[in-house]
mmCIF file of C-alpha atoms and ligand atoms in Angstrom:
data_model
loop_
_atom_site.group_PDB
_atom_site.id
_atom_site.type_symbol
_atom_site.label_atom_id
_atom_site.label_comp_id
_atom_site.label_asym_id
_atom_site.label_seq_id
_atom_site.Cartn_x
_atom_site.Cartn_y
_atom_site.Cartn_z
ATOM 1 C CA MET F 1 -18.241 1.270 -1.748
ATOM 2 C CA ARG F 2 -17.817 -0.840 -4.824
ATOM 3 C CA LEU F 3 -15.098 -2.353 -6.934
ATOM 4 C CA VAL F 4 -14.671 -0.757 -10.357
ATOM 5 C CA SER F 5 -12.077 -1.256 -13.041
ATOM 6 C CA THR F 6 -9.469 1.463 -13.472
ATOM 7 C CA ASP F 7 -10.604 1.674 -17.123
ATOM 8 C CA HIS F 8 -14.117 2.622 -16.041
ATOM 9 C CA ALA F 9 -13.508 4.538 -12.793
ATOM 10 C CA LYS F 10 -14.506 8.135 -13.261
ATOM 11 C CA PRO F 11 -11.982 10.847 -12.425
ATOM 12 C CA HIS F 12 -13.091 12.699 -9.239
ATOM 13 C CA SER F 13 -14.524 9.514 -7.715
ATOM 14 C CA CYS F 14 -13.301 8.947 -4.214
ATOM 15 C CA LEU F 15 -11.070 6.002 -3.276
ATOM 16 C CA ALA F 16 -12.820 3.856 -0.623
ATOM 17 C CA LYS F 17 -9.884 1.656 0.340
ATOM 18 C CA THR F 18 -6.200 2.507 0.662
ATOM 19 C CA ILE F 19 -3.903 0.856 -1.878
ATOM 20 C CA TYR F 20 -0.562 -0.384 -0.495
ATOM 21 C CA ASP F 21 2.554 -1.751 -2.107
ATOM 22 C CA GLY F 22 4.261 -4.947 -0.928
ATOM 23 C CA SER F 23 6.267 -3.060 1.689
ATOM 24 C CA GLY F 24 3.148 -1.700 3.324
ATOM 25 C CA ARG F 25 3.748 1.756 1.862
ATOM 26 C CA ILE F 26 0.659 3.681 0.857
ATOM 27 C CA LEU F 27 0.368 4.107 -2.893
ATOM 28 C CA LEU F 28 -2.937 5.987 -2.673
ATOM 29 C CA ALA F 29 -4.830 6.726 0.544
ATOM 30 C CA LYS F 30 -8.515 6.141 1.189
ATOM 31 C CA GLY F 31 -10.404 9.371 0.488
ATOM 32 C CA THR F 32 -8.152 10.407 -2.401
ATOM 33 C CA GLN F 33 -10.013 11.861 -5.376
ATOM 34 C CA LEU F 34 -8.981 9.880 -8.407
ATOM 35 C CA THR F 35 -7.576 11.846 -11.328
ATOM 36 C CA GLN F 36 -6.834 10.748 -14.874
ATOM 37 C CA HIS F 37 -3.144 10.779 -13.899
ATOM 38 C CA TYR F 38 -3.671 8.494 -10.865
ATOM 39 C CA LEU F 39 -5.770 6.071 -12.895
ATOM 40 C CA LYS F 40 -3.107 5.881 -15.594
ATOM 41 C CA ARG F 41 -0.408 5.275 -12.974
ATOM 42 C CA LEU F 42 -2.470 2.517 -11.333
ATOM 43 C CA GLN F 43 -2.890 0.825 -14.707
ATOM 44 C CA GLU F 44 0.884 1.064 -15.267
ATOM 45 C CA LEU F 45 1.383 -0.704 -11.934
ATOM 46 C CA GLY F 46 -0.920 -3.446 -13.166
ATOM 47 C CA ILE F 47 -3.789 -2.494 -10.851
ATOM 48 C CA SER F 48 -6.929 -2.923 -12.900
ATOM 49 C CA SER F 49 -9.571 -2.334 -10.226
ATOM 50 C CA VAL F 50 -10.084 -0.123 -7.202
ATOM 51 C CA TYR F 51 -12.721 0.313 -4.507
ATOM 52 C CA VAL F 52 -14.541 3.641 -4.847
ATOM 53 C CA GLU F 53 -17.319 5.344 -2.945
ATOM 54 C CA ASP F 54 -20.273 5.799 -5.232
ATOM 55 C CA GLY F 55 -23.195 8.144 -5.335
ATOM 56 C CA PHE F 56 -25.771 5.401 -4.757
ATOM 57 C CA VAL F 57 -24.655 3.663 -1.642
ATOM 58 C CA THR F 58 -22.111 5.287 0.606
ATOM 59 C CA SER F 59 -22.813 3.436 3.801
ATOM 60 C CA ILE F 60 -21.692 -0.073 2.865
ATOM 61 C CA GLU F 61 -18.815 -1.198 5.033
ATOM 62 C CA ILE F 62 -17.294 -4.554 4.264
ATOM 63 C CA ASP F 63 -16.024 -6.744 7.091
ATOM 64 C CA ASP F 64 -12.900 -8.540 6.057
ATOM 65 C CA VAL F 65 -11.879 -11.869 7.570
ATOM 66 C CA VAL F 66 -8.478 -10.394 8.419
ATOM 67 C CA SER F 67 -7.759 -6.736 9.251
ATOM 68 C CA GLU F 68 -5.849 -4.606 6.794
ATOM 69 C CA GLN F 69 -3.096 -4.113 9.361
ATOM 70 C CA THR F 70 -2.502 -7.856 9.802
ATOM 71 C CA ARG F 71 -2.637 -8.435 6.060
ATOM 72 C CA ILE F 72 0.047 -5.783 5.493
ATOM 73 C CA GLN F 73 2.185 -7.268 8.256
ATOM 74 C CA VAL F 74 1.897 -10.746 6.774
ATOM 75 C CA VAL F 75 2.711 -9.504 3.265
ATOM 76 C CA GLN F 76 5.816 -7.796 4.643
ATOM 77 C CA THR F 77 6.927 -10.910 6.522
ATOM 78 C CA THR F 78 6.560 -12.924 3.311
ATOM 79 C CA LYS F 79 8.532 -10.349 1.370
ATOM 80 C CA GLU F 80 11.346 -10.402 3.949
ATOM 81 C CA ALA F 81 11.449 -14.215 3.853
ATOM 82 C CA LEU F 82 11.737 -14.294 0.058
ATOM 83 C CA LEU F 83 14.384 -11.578 -0.013
ATOM 84 C CA LYS F 84 16.417 -13.463 2.601
ATOM 85 C CA ILE F 85 16.278 -16.646 0.540
ATOM 86 C CA LYS F 86 17.313 -14.702 -2.549
ATOM 87 C CA ALA F 87 20.321 -13.431 -0.619
ATOM 88 C CA GLY F 88 21.313 -17.008 0.253
ATOM 89 C CA GLY F 89 19.820 -17.120 3.774
ATOM 90 C CA SER F 90 16.807 -18.925 5.247
ATOM 91 C CA PRO F 91 13.443 -17.515 6.271
ATOM 92 C CA GLU F 92 13.098 -16.523 9.917
ATOM 93 C CA SER F 93 10.760 -19.178 11.265
ATOM 94 C CA ARG F 94 9.870 -17.128 14.370
ATOM 95 C CA LYS F 95 8.451 -14.281 12.274
ATOM 96 C CA ILE F 96 6.619 -16.684 9.982
ATOM 97 C CA ARG F 97 5.025 -18.436 12.961
ATOM 98 C CA GLN F 98 3.985 -15.078 14.415
ATOM 99 C CA ALA F 99 2.343 -14.065 11.132
ATOM 100 C CA VAL F 100 0.414 -17.358 10.958
ATOM 101 C CA ASP F 101 -0.653 -17.028 14.623
ATOM 102 C CA ASP F 102 -1.934 -13.487 13.970
ATOM 103 C CA ILE F 103 -4.079 -14.687 11.080
ATOM 104 C CA ILE F 104 -5.420 -17.641 13.092
ATOM 105 C CA ASP F 105 -6.345 -15.327 15.992
ATOM 106 C CA GLU F 106 -8.311 -13.071 13.657
ATOM 107 C CA ILE F 107 -10.134 -15.722 11.668
ATOM 108 C CA LEU F 108 -11.205 -17.429 14.881
ATOM 109 C CA VAL F 109 -12.953 -14.179 15.821
ATOM 110 C CA SER F 110 -14.465 -13.543 12.368
ATOM 111 C CA LYS F 111 -15.577 -17.165 11.909
ATOM 112 C CA GLU F 112 -18.934 -16.196 10.434
ATOM 113 C CA THR F 113 -17.520 -13.737 7.915
ATOM 114 C CA LEU F 114 -17.355 -14.666 4.258
ATOM 115 C CA VAL F 115 -14.492 -13.641 2.028
ATOM 116 C CA HIS F 116 -15.752 -10.480 0.321
ATOM 117 C CA LEU F 117 -12.785 -8.332 -0.477
ATOM 118 C CA THR F 118 -10.527 -8.627 -3.437
ATOM 119 C CA ASP F 119 -6.999 -7.782 -2.486
ATOM 120 C CA ILE F 120 -5.736 -4.950 -4.669
ATOM 121 C CA ARG F 121 -2.061 -5.323 -5.352
ATOM 122 C CA SER F 122 0.428 -4.262 -7.967
ATOM 123 C CA MET F 123 1.959 -6.853 -10.286
ATOM 124 C CA ARG F 124 5.392 -6.212 -8.861
ATOM 125 C CA ASP F 125 4.262 -7.372 -5.442
ATOM 126 C CA HIS F 126 2.079 -10.137 -6.741
ATOM 127 C CA THR F 127 3.910 -13.071 -5.106
ATOM 128 C CA PHE F 128 3.913 -11.659 -1.547
ATOM 129 C CA GLY F 129 0.235 -10.729 -1.552
ATOM 130 C CA HIS F 130 -0.568 -14.066 -3.135
ATOM 131 C CA CYS F 131 1.202 -16.014 -0.347
ATOM 132 C CA ALA F 132 -0.644 -14.029 2.334
ATOM 133 C CA ASN F 133 -3.995 -14.617 0.640
ATOM 134 C CA VAL F 134 -3.386 -18.322 0.126
ATOM 135 C CA CYS F 135 -2.531 -18.553 3.818
ATOM 136 C CA ILE F 136 -5.782 -16.823 4.844
ATOM 137 C CA LEU F 137 -7.927 -18.892 2.458
ATOM 138 C CA SER F 138 -6.258 -22.170 3.480
ATOM 139 C CA LEU F 139 -6.748 -21.429 7.169
ATOM 140 C CA LEU F 140 -10.445 -20.648 6.634
ATOM 141 C CA THR F 141 -10.779 -24.001 4.907
ATOM 142 C CA GLY F 142 -8.852 -25.807 7.662
ATOM 143 C CA LEU F 143 -11.119 -24.198 10.232
ATOM 144 C CA ALA F 144 -14.213 -25.323 8.313
ATOM 145 C CA MET F 145 -12.731 -28.841 8.240
ATOM 146 C CA GLY F 146 -12.513 -28.833 12.037
ATOM 147 C CA TYR F 147 -8.728 -28.529 12.355
ATOM 148 C CA ASP F 148 -7.335 -27.866 15.834
ATOM 149 C CA GLN F 149 -4.803 -25.109 16.551
ATOM 150 C CA LEU F 150 -1.834 -27.372 15.962
ATOM 151 C CA LYS F 151 -3.011 -28.469 12.532
ATOM 152 C CA LEU F 152 -4.010 -24.903 11.643
ATOM 153 C CA LYS F 153 -0.511 -23.670 12.491
ATOM 154 C CA GLU F 154 1.149 -26.259 10.308
ATOM 155 C CA LEU F 155 -1.294 -25.746 7.440
ATOM 156 C CA GLY F 156 -0.914 -21.931 7.701
ATOM 157 C CA THR F 157 2.881 -22.119 7.663
ATOM 158 C CA GLY F 158 2.850 -24.407 4.637
ATOM 159 C CA ALA F 159 0.385 -22.121 2.873
ATOM 160 C CA LEU F 160 2.341 -18.935 3.613
ATOM 161 C CA LEU F 161 5.581 -20.516 2.404
ATOM 162 C CA HIS F 162 4.185 -22.594 -0.465
ATOM 163 C CA ASP F 163 5.795 -20.440 -3.154
ATOM 164 C CA VAL F 164 9.136 -19.569 -1.465
ATOM 165 C CA GLY F 165 10.911 -21.545 -4.178
ATOM 166 C CA LYS F 166 10.056 -18.682 -6.541
ATOM 167 C CA ALA F 167 12.864 -16.761 -4.839
ATOM 168 C CA MET F 168 15.244 -19.066 -6.729
ATOM 169 C CA VAL F 169 13.679 -18.335 -10.128
ATOM 170 C CA SER F 170 14.785 -15.135 -11.789
ATOM 171 C CA ASP F 171 12.570 -12.092 -11.183
ATOM 172 C CA HIS F 172 12.094 -11.378 -14.836
ATOM 173 C CA ILE F 173 10.344 -14.734 -15.248
ATOM 174 C CA VAL F 174 8.322 -14.600 -12.005
ATOM 175 C CA ASN F 175 7.145 -11.046 -12.736
ATOM 176 C CA SER F 176 6.911 -11.519 -16.492
ATOM 177 C CA ASN F 177 4.279 -9.499 -18.321
ATOM 178 C CA LYS F 178 3.752 -12.191 -20.893
ATOM 179 C CA ILE F 179 2.515 -15.737 -21.110
ATOM 180 C CA PHE F 180 5.451 -18.063 -20.383
ATOM 181 C CA THR F 181 7.394 -19.744 -23.159
ATOM 182 C CA ALA F 182 7.781 -23.532 -22.806
ATOM 183 C CA ASP F 183 11.280 -23.077 -21.348
ATOM 184 C CA GLU F 184 10.148 -20.419 -18.877
ATOM 185 C CA TYR F 185 7.258 -22.617 -17.826
ATOM 186 C CA ARG F 186 9.604 -25.530 -17.132
ATOM 187 C CA LEU F 187 11.778 -23.236 -15.058
ATOM 188 C CA ILE F 188 8.897 -21.750 -13.058
ATOM 189 C CA GLN F 189 7.655 -25.273 -12.317
ATOM 190 C CA LYS F 190 10.958 -25.895 -10.559
ATOM 191 C CA HIS F 191 9.837 -23.572 -7.733
ATOM 192 C CA VAL F 192 8.147 -26.513 -6.004
ATOM 193 C CA GLU F 193 11.396 -28.480 -5.727
ATOM 194 C CA PHE F 194 13.389 -25.379 -4.803
ATOM 195 C CA GLY F 195 10.830 -24.631 -2.077
ATOM 196 C CA PHE F 196 11.096 -28.148 -0.663
ATOM 197 C CA GLU F 197 14.907 -27.965 -0.572
ATOM 198 C CA ILE F 198 14.916 -24.563 1.143
ATOM 199 C CA LEU F 199 12.293 -25.434 3.744
ATOM 200 C CA ARG F 200 13.576 -28.859 4.707
ATOM 201 C CA LYS F 201 16.841 -27.187 5.678
ATOM 202 C CA THR F 202 15.198 -24.307 7.574
ATOM 203 C CA ASP F 203 15.398 -24.505 11.363
ATOM 204 C CA ASN F 204 12.129 -24.913 13.240
ATOM 205 C CA ILE F 205 10.110 -25.581 10.109
ATOM 206 C CA SER F 206 8.572 -29.044 10.005
ATOM 207 C CA ILE F 207 9.172 -31.408 7.108
ATOM 208 C CA VAL F 208 5.414 -31.417 6.486
ATOM 209 C CA VAL F 209 5.615 -27.714 5.602
ATOM 210 C CA ALA F 210 8.403 -28.473 3.110
ATOM 211 C CA HIS F 211 6.186 -31.152 1.550
ATOM 212 C CA VAL F 212 3.328 -28.661 1.131
ATOM 213 C CA ALA F 213 5.644 -26.490 -0.977
ATOM 214 C CA TRP F 214 6.664 -29.557 -2.989
ATOM 215 C CA GLN F 215 3.111 -30.839 -3.539
ATOM 216 C CA HIS F 216 0.901 -27.774 -3.982
ATOM 217 C CA HIS F 217 0.785 -28.144 -7.782
ATOM 218 C CA GLU F 218 -0.119 -31.828 -7.662
ATOM 219 C CA ARG F 219 -3.697 -32.464 -8.769
ATOM 220 C CA TYR F 220 -6.250 -34.837 -7.287
ATOM 221 C CA ASN F 221 -6.488 -36.829 -10.565
ATOM 222 C CA GLY F 222 -2.705 -37.194 -10.842
ATOM 223 C CA HIS F 223 -2.325 -34.617 -13.639
ATOM 224 C CA GLY F 224 -0.269 -32.115 -11.647
ATOM 225 C CA TYR F 225 3.453 -31.733 -11.106
ATOM 226 C CA PRO F 226 6.225 -32.525 -10.221
ATOM 227 C CA ARG F 227 5.536 -36.188 -9.326
ATOM 228 C CA LYS F 228 1.977 -36.706 -10.576
ATOM 229 C CA LEU F 229 0.780 -37.806 -7.147
ATOM 230 C CA ALA F 230 -2.959 -38.481 -6.917
ATOM 231 C CA GLY F 231 -5.730 -38.543 -4.290
ATOM 232 C CA ALA F 232 -4.549 -39.465 -0.821
ATOM 233 C CA GLU F 233 -0.934 -39.702 -2.003
ATOM 234 C CA ILE F 234 -1.015 -35.912 -1.821
ATOM 235 C CA LEU F 235 -0.710 -34.542 1.693
ATOM 236 C CA GLU F 236 -4.070 -33.206 2.904
ATOM 237 C CA PHE F 237 -2.531 -29.786 3.660
ATOM 238 C CA ALA F 238 -1.232 -29.595 0.083
ATOM 239 C CA ARG F 239 -4.704 -30.469 -1.238
ATOM 240 C CA VAL F 240 -6.087 -27.514 0.751
ATOM 241 C CA VAL F 241 -3.366 -25.129 -0.453
ATOM 242 C CA ALA F 242 -3.945 -26.255 -4.071
ATOM 243 C CA VAL F 243 -7.541 -24.958 -4.017
ATOM 244 C CA ALA F 244 -6.619 -21.698 -2.257
ATOM 245 C CA ASP F 245 -3.729 -21.160 -4.683
ATOM 246 C CA VAL F 246 -5.908 -21.500 -7.784
ATOM 247 C CA TYR F 247 -8.701 -19.391 -6.272
ATOM 248 C CA ASP F 248 -6.352 -16.509 -5.521
ATOM 249 C CA ALA F 249 -4.501 -16.771 -8.828
ATOM 250 C CA LEU F 250 -7.737 -16.552 -10.837
ATOM 251 C CA SER F 251 -9.167 -13.759 -8.641
ATOM 252 C CA THR F 252 -6.297 -11.369 -9.249
ATOM 253 C CA ASP F 253 -5.242 -9.440 -12.289
ATOM 254 C CA ARG F 254 -2.422 -10.884 -14.316
ATOM 255 C CA PRO F 255 -0.624 -9.017 -17.073
ATOM 256 C CA TYR F 256 -2.307 -11.184 -19.690
ATOM 257 C CA ARG F 257 -5.854 -11.243 -18.284
ATOM 258 C CA ASP F 258 -8.180 -9.405 -15.913
ATOM 259 C CA ARG F 259 -9.197 -11.032 -12.660
ATOM 260 C CA LEU F 260 -12.217 -13.307 -12.734
ATOM 261 C CA LEU F 261 -15.169 -12.432 -10.504
ATOM 262 C CA PRO F 262 -15.761 -14.520 -7.360
ATOM 263 C CA HIS F 263 -18.823 -16.348 -8.723
ATOM 264 C CA GLU F 264 -16.848 -17.241 -11.857
ATOM 265 C CA VAL F 265 -13.937 -18.655 -9.840
ATOM 266 C CA VAL F 266 -16.304 -20.530 -7.526
ATOM 267 C CA GLU F 267 -17.867 -22.085 -10.640
ATOM 268 C CA ILE F 268 -14.461 -23.144 -11.993
ATOM 269 C CA ILE F 269 -13.550 -24.745 -8.658
ATOM 270 C CA ARG F 270 -16.929 -26.459 -8.462
ATOM 271 C CA ASN F 271 -16.395 -27.887 -11.957
ATOM 272 C CA SER F 272 -12.906 -29.106 -11.010
ATOM 273 C CA MET F 273 -14.000 -31.064 -7.940
ATOM 274 C CA GLY F 274 -12.806 -34.633 -8.240
ATOM 275 C CA SER F 275 -10.497 -33.792 -11.157
ATOM 276 C CA ASP F 276 -8.120 -31.062 -10.020
ATOM 277 C CA PHE F 277 -9.304 -30.829 -6.444
ATOM 278 C CA ASP F 278 -10.295 -33.066 -3.573
ATOM 279 C CA PRO F 279 -14.110 -32.685 -3.670
ATOM 280 C CA ASP F 280 -14.563 -32.660 0.118
ATOM 281 C CA ILE F 281 -11.926 -29.971 0.562
ATOM 282 C CA ALA F 282 -13.153 -27.857 -2.367
ATOM 283 C CA LYS F 283 -16.686 -27.979 -0.907
ATOM 284 C CA GLU F 284 -15.449 -26.624 2.444
ATOM 285 C CA PHE F 285 -13.392 -23.998 0.621
ATOM 286 C CA ILE F 286 -16.348 -22.662 -1.368
ATOM 287 C CA ARG F 287 -18.436 -22.301 1.791
ATOM 288 C CA ASN F 288 -16.171 -19.421 2.845
ATOM 289 C CA ILE F 289 -16.483 -17.385 -0.332
ATOM 290 C CA ALA F 290 -19.211 -14.849 -1.076
ATOM 291 C CA PRO F 291 -19.955 -15.481 -4.781
ATOM 292 C CA PHE F 292 -21.709 -12.111 -4.959
ATOM 293 C CA PRO F 293 -19.677 -9.996 -2.536
ATOM 294 C CA VAL F 294 -21.107 -6.991 -0.738
ATOM 295 C CA GLY F 295 -20.801 -3.980 -3.031
ATOM 296 C CA SER F 296 -21.065 -5.888 -6.308
ATOM 297 C CA ILE F 297 -23.634 -4.822 -8.875
ATOM 298 C CA VAL F 298 -25.939 -7.653 -9.827
ATOM 299 C CA GLN F 299 -28.505 -8.259 -12.530
ATOM 300 C CA LEU F 300 -31.654 -9.874 -11.172
ATOM 301 C CA SER F 301 -34.023 -12.203 -13.027
ATOM 302 C CA SER F 302 -36.747 -9.571 -12.523
ATOM 303 C CA GLY F 303 -34.812 -7.282 -14.897
ATOM 304 C CA PHE F 304 -33.784 -4.947 -12.080
ATOM 305 C CA LYS F 305 -30.186 -4.154 -11.258
ATOM 306 C CA GLY F 306 -28.926 -3.517 -7.770
ATOM 307 C CA VAL F 307 -26.028 -3.481 -5.372
ATOM 308 C CA VAL F 308 -25.471 -6.288 -2.853
ATOM 309 C CA LEU F 309 -25.961 -5.007 0.700
ATOM 310 C CA SER F 310 -25.425 -8.193 2.681
ATOM 311 C CA VAL F 311 -25.008 -11.922 2.259
ATOM 312 C CA ARG F 312 -25.967 -14.735 4.619
ATOM 313 C CA ARG F 313 -23.308 -17.324 5.185
ATOM 314 C CA ASP F 314 -25.699 -20.257 4.943
ATOM 315 C CA PHE F 315 -27.352 -18.977 1.709
ATOM 316 C CA PRO F 316 -24.611 -17.048 -0.082
ATOM 317 C CA THR F 317 -26.384 -17.046 -3.457
ATOM 318 C CA ARG F 318 -29.470 -15.249 -2.012
ATOM 319 C CA PRO F 319 -28.149 -11.791 -1.067
ATOM 320 C CA HIS F 320 -30.030 -8.731 0.139
ATOM 321 C CA VAL F 321 -29.951 -6.219 -2.728
ATOM 322 C CA ARG F 322 -30.624 -2.496 -2.948
ATOM 323 C CA LEU F 323 -32.308 -1.737 -6.270
ATOM 324 C CA LEU F 324 -30.570 0.825 -8.494
ATOM 325 C CA TYR F 325 -32.254 0.447 -11.914
ATOM 326 C CA ASP F 326 -35.649 -0.932 -12.906
ATOM 327 C CA ASN F 327 -36.328 -3.379 -15.735
ATOM 328 C CA LYS F 328 -36.426 -0.487 -18.248
ATOM 329 C CA GLY F 329 -33.031 0.787 -17.132
ATOM 330 C CA GLN F 330 -34.517 3.766 -15.281
ATOM 331 C CA PRO F 331 -32.962 4.730 -11.924
ATOM 332 C CA VAL F 332 -34.981 3.550 -8.935
ATOM 333 C CA THR F 333 -35.734 6.488 -6.701
ATOM 334 C CA GLY F 334 -35.826 6.087 -2.934
ATOM 335 C CA GLU F 335 -34.498 3.203 -0.913
ATOM 336 C CA HIS F 336 -35.933 -0.013 -2.336
ATOM 337 C CA THR F 337 -34.405 -3.320 -1.438
ATOM 338 C CA VAL F 338 -35.155 -6.914 -2.286
ATOM 339 C CA ASP F 339 -34.224 -9.763 0.011
ATOM 340 C CA LEU F 340 -33.687 -12.870 -2.112
ATOM 341 C CA MET F 341 -34.181 -14.981 1.004
ATOM 342 C CA LYS F 342 -37.838 -13.878 0.888
ATOM 343 C CA GLU F 343 -38.358 -13.312 -2.854
ATOM 344 C CA LEU F 344 -37.738 -16.895 -3.808
ATOM 345 C CA THR F 345 -38.706 -16.501 -7.473
ATOM 346 C CA VAL F 346 -36.028 -13.853 -8.072
ATOM 347 C CA PHE F 347 -32.388 -14.779 -8.446
ATOM 348 C CA VAL F 348 -29.080 -13.274 -9.511
ATOM 349 C CA THR F 349 -28.494 -13.873 -13.221
ATOM 350 C CA ASN F 350 -25.264 -11.980 -13.646
ATOM 351 C CA VAL F 351 -22.688 -9.792 -11.977
ATOM 352 C CA ILE F 352 -21.987 -6.585 -13.800
ATOM 353 C CA ARG F 353 -18.317 -5.928 -14.297
ATOM 354 C CA GLU F 354 -17.662 -2.214 -14.121
HETATM 355 FE FE1 LIG D 1 3.136 -22.307 -6.806
#
């Protein structure tokens, strides 16, 4: 399968991954033949890319760090928590803890797996999917940093709840289709204080978790908000969540821009080490991301184009590639692959956005 934009997906191509809404309801099931009507509807929902089966490579299966079922469950738990806060209640800490435990159990099993999949979600459900993803990405980083179960649980809870304060900001701003005005931006920034206030009063949620919500927009160089904390003044968990938050935000479609590709986001994070992000934490974070995920179409320095078949965790920039087009743009017939771990003079020069 491969990820293609809904602008470029051809009608009649077959959906390779089910698309869900924030309540876990199926919007379009795996195996569905895309029609012009479906593609238009997906674009209206703000979904700009989908996974499709293609004629070249049908046998690629991508292992995800967390199963689809758990991801849906976690997204739902997050949605329930935010709706409860909106209604004047507090999040149910038991359910939140269960969701975090489920993710920890799964990532402990899939330790060697890199993050390959882009989560496809509609704009309307952006916040819930974002919280779930930030939780998964933060936990992978915590694991790479050698955290024990206790620390992972606290980090995961802080990550899952980092944006709960958004429940106190009006929906039309949170889900706005436009770039914020200065006033809207000031209001949205308040979500960190709202989150702290909500969580510090929630039963069975530690004060550290409340501080993660308060501090996740602080930046390592002191240029963040709300208090301009810097370096070690920022809680380590909040420094982890800050990287995961930015990674996920840039990797998903927003109304005003398309998602960036993984290698582009990795590059941005690499360039922000020591300024926005704690360099040691950002380094551990990047080690979990496949810059050229399985299924992406890459341009090679040899002039050939191909699809990524597999990636080694210890050398993520040297994938195993099945060749699709030669250096004159002619289709490559038969099964020809190049393993960049062996062909050391060839490298990936670009990822082709489809
Ligand atoms: Fe936030």
